[in-house]
């Protein structure tokens, strides 16, 4: 299982040190733990986890490979900072920065070229779900993002937009339907995580679902006891 923590734009150096130490000292699992801190915290998290089986990733990378793009960080720089992973296409990037599937496709190619594993986020809005467009939307996202991208070099996170930060977790049957669809789309060659209001109370049930290879956790990953409980999920 993959248990991933998206810290989003949270934590100072001091807070990150305290959180990562609590997590590292209380992990009792063979699950793969991935931490996605802000760029400024990557080195700190890397140092504290170097002896452990915790991997570090960035929350985004540039759509360009290098050059005059003030404020951007390239895939090569992410790799060079010690990361093995990068989140791409998170719904907050799509919403606040108008990121498109075409840009995510370009970023995924650059990430793979830099030997990073992209964790690619897809998912429908509430409006799209209500109007029965979920599978259509997922298909359109996959078609564009995965043009000339080797899916087996990536991980997918199914994160329904309406479930992120809202406390509304998707129902088991909703998760199963979309995960089955994605699994079939790639003939079983890709790992699929669920994200959206995952917490220490619902994680075991979600992790036990068919075609769920792990979870991507936001809010609950900032609280050591909650994240440890989620991360220590028994191996299947
Ligand atoms: P929450 O777990 O806070 O809903 O966030 C999910 C998320 O966006 C992970 O990338």
Coordinates of C-alpha atoms and ligand atoms in Angstrom, one line a residue:
X1 CA 0.0 0.0 0.0
X2 CA 1.0 3.6 -0.7
X3 CA 0.2 6.1 2.0
X4 CA 0.8 9.6 0.8
X5 CA 0.7 12.9 2.7
X6 CA 0.0 16.1 0.9
X7 CA 1.0 18.8 3.3
X8 CA -0.2 21.6 0.9
X9 CA 0.9 25.1 2.0
X10 CA 1.4 24.3 5.7
X11 CA 4.2 24.0 8.3
X12 CA 7.3 26.0 9.2
X13 CA 10.6 24.3 9.5
X14 CA 10.2 23.8 13.2
X15 CA 6.7 22.3 12.8
X16 CA 7.8 20.0 10.0
X17 CA 10.7 18.7 12.1
X18 CA 8.3 17.9 14.9
X19 CA 5.7 16.3 12.7
X20 CA 8.2 14.1 10.8
X21 CA 10.0 13.0 13.9
X22 CA 6.7 11.9 15.5
X23 CA 5.7 10.0 12.4
X24 CA 9.1 8.4 11.8
X25 CA 9.3 7.2 15.4
X26 CA 5.9 5.6 15.4
X27 CA 5.7 3.9 12.1
X28 CA 5.2 0.2 12.2
X29 CA 4.5 -0.8 8.7
X30 CA 5.8 -2.1 5.4
X31 CA 3.5 0.3 3.5
X32 CA 5.3 2.9 1.3
X33 CA 5.1 6.3 3.0
X34 CA 5.3 9.3 0.7
X35 CA 5.5 12.9 2.1
X36 CA 4.8 15.9 -0.1
X37 CA 6.0 19.0 1.7
X38 CA 6.4 22.6 0.3
X39 CA 9.5 23.1 -1.7
X40 CA 11.2 24.9 1.2
X41 CA 10.8 21.9 3.5
X42 CA 12.0 19.2 1.2
X43 CA 15.6 19.3 2.4
X44 CA 14.6 19.1 6.0
X45 CA 12.2 16.2 5.5
X46 CA 14.8 14.4 3.3
X47 CA 17.5 14.7 6.1
X48 CA 15.2 13.4 8.8
X49 CA 13.9 10.5 6.8
X50 CA 17.1 9.4 5.1
X51 CA 17.5 6.2 7.2
X52 CA 13.8 5.3 7.0
X53 CA 11.5 3.9 4.4
X54 CA 9.8 7.3 3.9
X55 CA 10.0 8.9 0.4
X56 CA 9.7 12.6 -0.4
X57 CA 8.1 14.4 -3.3
X58 CA 7.2 17.9 -4.5
X59 CA 3.7 19.2 -4.9
X60 CA 4.2 20.4 -8.4
X61 CA 6.9 21.1 -11.1
X62 CA 7.1 23.5 -14.0
X63 CA 5.7 22.8 -17.4
X64 CA 9.1 24.1 -18.8
X65 CA 12.4 22.3 -18.5
X66 CA 14.6 25.3 -17.5
X67 CA 15.1 29.0 -18.2
X68 CA 13.5 32.4 -17.5
X69 CA 10.4 31.3 -15.6
X70 CA 10.6 33.3 -12.3
X71 CA 9.1 31.4 -9.3
X72 CA 9.0 28.1 -11.1
X73 CA 10.8 24.9 -10.1
X74 CA 11.7 22.3 -12.8
X75 CA 11.3 18.6 -12.7
X76 CA 15.1 18.3 -12.9
X77 CA 15.5 20.6 -9.8
X78 CA 12.9 18.5 -7.9
X79 CA 14.8 15.4 -8.6
X80 CA 18.1 17.1 -7.7
X81 CA 16.7 18.2 -4.4
X82 CA 16.3 14.5 -3.4
X83 CA 12.7 13.8 -4.4
X84 CA 11.5 10.6 -6.1
X85 CA 8.0 11.8 -6.7
X86 CA 6.0 14.8 -7.8
X87 CA 2.2 15.5 -7.5
X88 CA 0.8 16.8 -10.8
X89 CA -2.6 18.1 -11.6
X90 CA -3.9 18.5 -8.1
X91 CA -7.4 20.1 -8.3
X92 CA -6.1 23.1 -6.3
X93 CA -3.6 23.7 -9.1
X94 CA -6.3 23.4 -11.7
X95 CA -8.7 25.7 -9.7
X96 CA -6.3 28.5 -8.7
X97 CA -3.8 28.3 -11.5
X98 CA -6.0 27.2 -14.4
X99 CA -3.9 24.1 -15.0
X100 CA -5.0 22.1 -18.0
X101 CA -4.7 18.4 -18.8
X102 CA -2.4 19.3 -21.7
X103 CA 0.0 21.1 -19.2
X104 CA -0.2 18.1 -16.9
X105 CA 0.7 15.8 -19.8
X106 CA 3.8 18.0 -20.5
X107 CA 4.8 18.0 -16.8
X108 CA 4.4 14.3 -16.6
X109 CA 6.8 13.8 -19.6
X110 CA 9.4 16.1 -18.0
X111 CA 9.0 14.4 -14.6
X112 CA 9.5 10.9 -16.1
X113 CA 12.5 12.2 -18.1
X114 CA 14.0 13.4 -14.8
X115 CA 13.4 9.9 -13.3
X116 CA 10.6 11.2 -11.0
X117 CA 7.3 9.2 -10.5
X118 CA 4.4 11.6 -11.1
X119 CA 1.4 11.2 -8.8
X120 CA -1.3 12.4 -11.2
X121 CA -4.5 13.7 -9.7
X122 CA -7.8 13.4 -11.6
X123 CA -11.4 13.7 -10.5
X124 CA -14.8 15.2 -11.2
X125 CA -16.6 18.2 -9.7
X126 CA -19.8 17.9 -7.8
X127 CA -21.7 19.3 -10.8
X128 CA -20.2 16.7 -13.1
X129 CA -21.1 13.9 -10.6
X130 CA -24.6 15.2 -10.2
X131 CA -25.1 15.2 -14.0
X132 CA -23.7 11.6 -14.4
X133 CA -20.6 12.8 -16.2
X134 CA -18.1 11.3 -13.8
X135 CA -16.7 8.5 -16.1
X136 CA -16.8 10.7 -19.1
X137 CA -14.8 13.3 -17.3
X138 CA -12.3 10.8 -16.0
X139 CA -11.9 9.3 -19.5
X140 CA -11.3 12.8 -21.0
X141 CA -8.6 13.6 -18.3
X142 CA -6.9 10.2 -18.9
X143 CA -7.0 10.5 -22.7
X144 CA -5.2 13.9 -22.7
X145 CA -2.9 13.5 -19.7
X146 CA -1.6 10.1 -20.8
X147 CA -0.9 10.9 -24.5
X148 CA 2.5 9.4 -25.0
X149 CA 3.0 8.9 -21.3
X150 CA 3.9 5.4 -19.9
X151 CA 1.2 4.8 -17.3
X152 CA 3.3 2.2 -15.5
X153 CA 5.8 4.9 -14.7
X154 CA 3.1 6.9 -12.8
X155 CA 0.7 6.6 -10.0
X156 CA -2.9 8.0 -10.2
X157 CA -4.8 9.6 -7.4
X158 CA -8.5 9.7 -7.9
X159 CA -9.6 12.7 -5.9
X160 CA -13.2 13.8 -6.5
X161 CA -13.0 17.6 -6.3
X162 CA -16.1 17.7 -4.0
X163 CA -14.5 15.4 -1.5
X164 CA -11.3 17.4 -1.0
X165 CA -11.2 19.3 2.4
X166 CA -14.9 19.0 2.8
X167 CA -15.3 16.1 5.1
X168 CA -17.4 14.4 2.4
X169 CA -15.7 11.1 1.5
X170 CA -16.8 9.3 -1.6
X171 CA -19.0 6.3 -0.9
X172 CA -17.3 2.9 -1.3
X173 CA -19.3 2.1 -4.4
X174 CA -18.3 5.4 -5.9
X175 CA -14.7 4.8 -5.3
X176 CA -14.9 1.2 -6.6
X177 CA -16.7 2.3 -9.8
X178 CA -14.0 4.9 -10.7
X179 CA -11.1 2.8 -9.6
X180 CA -12.4 -0.2 -11.6
X181 CA -12.8 2.1 -14.7
X182 CA -9.2 3.4 -14.4
X183 CA -7.8 -0.1 -13.7
X184 CA -9.5 -1.4 -16.9
X185 CA -8.4 1.7 -18.9
X186 CA -4.8 0.8 -18.2
X187 CA -5.3 -3.1 -18.2
X188 CA -4.2 -3.2 -14.5
X189 CA -0.8 -1.6 -15.1
X190 CA -1.2 1.4 -12.9
X191 CA -1.5 1.9 -9.1
X192 CA -4.5 4.0 -8.1
X193 CA -4.8 5.9 -4.8
X194 CA -8.0 7.5 -3.4
X195 CA -7.9 11.0 -2.0
X196 CA -10.6 13.3 -0.5
X197 CA -11.3 13.6 3.2
X198 CA -9.4 10.4 4.1
X199 CA -9.0 10.3 7.9
X200 CA -7.9 7.8 10.6
X201 CA -11.5 6.6 10.9
X202 CA -12.3 5.8 7.3
X203 CA -8.9 4.9 5.9
X204 CA -8.9 1.1 6.8
X205 CA -12.2 0.6 5.0
X206 CA -11.0 2.5 1.9
X207 CA -7.7 0.8 1.8
X208 CA -9.4 -2.6 1.8
X209 CA -11.4 -1.8 -1.4
X210 CA -10.7 -3.5 -4.7
X211 CA -8.3 -1.7 -7.0
X212 CA -7.3 0.8 -4.2
X213 CA -3.5 0.8 -3.9
X214 CA -3.3 3.5 -1.3
X215 CA -4.5 6.9 -0.2
X216 CA -3.5 10.5 -0.6
X217 CA -4.2 12.4 2.6
X218 CA -4.5 16.1 3.1
X219 CA -5.7 17.6 6.4
X220 CA -5.3 14.4 8.4
X221 CA -1.6 14.1 7.3
X222 CA -0.8 17.2 9.4
X223 CA -1.7 15.6 12.7
X224 CA 0.9 13.0 13.7
X225 CA -1.5 10.6 15.5
X226 CA -4.0 10.6 12.7
X227 CA -1.4 10.0 10.0
X228 CA 0.4 7.3 11.9
X229 CA -2.9 5.4 12.4
X230 CA -3.6 5.7 8.6
X231 CA 0.0 4.7 7.7
X232 CA 0.1 1.7 9.9
X233 CA -2.7 0.0 8.0
X234 CA -2.0 -3.8 7.9
X235 CA -0.6 -5.3 4.7
X236 CA -3.1 -7.2 2.7
Ligands
LIG1 P1 -8.1 16.4 2.4 O1 -7.6 15.0 2.8 O2 -7.8 17.5 3.3 O3 -9.5 16.3 1.9 O4 -7.3 16.7 1.1 C1 -7.2 15.7 0.1 C2 -6.1 16.2 -0.9 O5 -6.3 17.2 -1.6 C3 -4.9 15.4 -1.0 O6 -4.2 15.8 -2.1

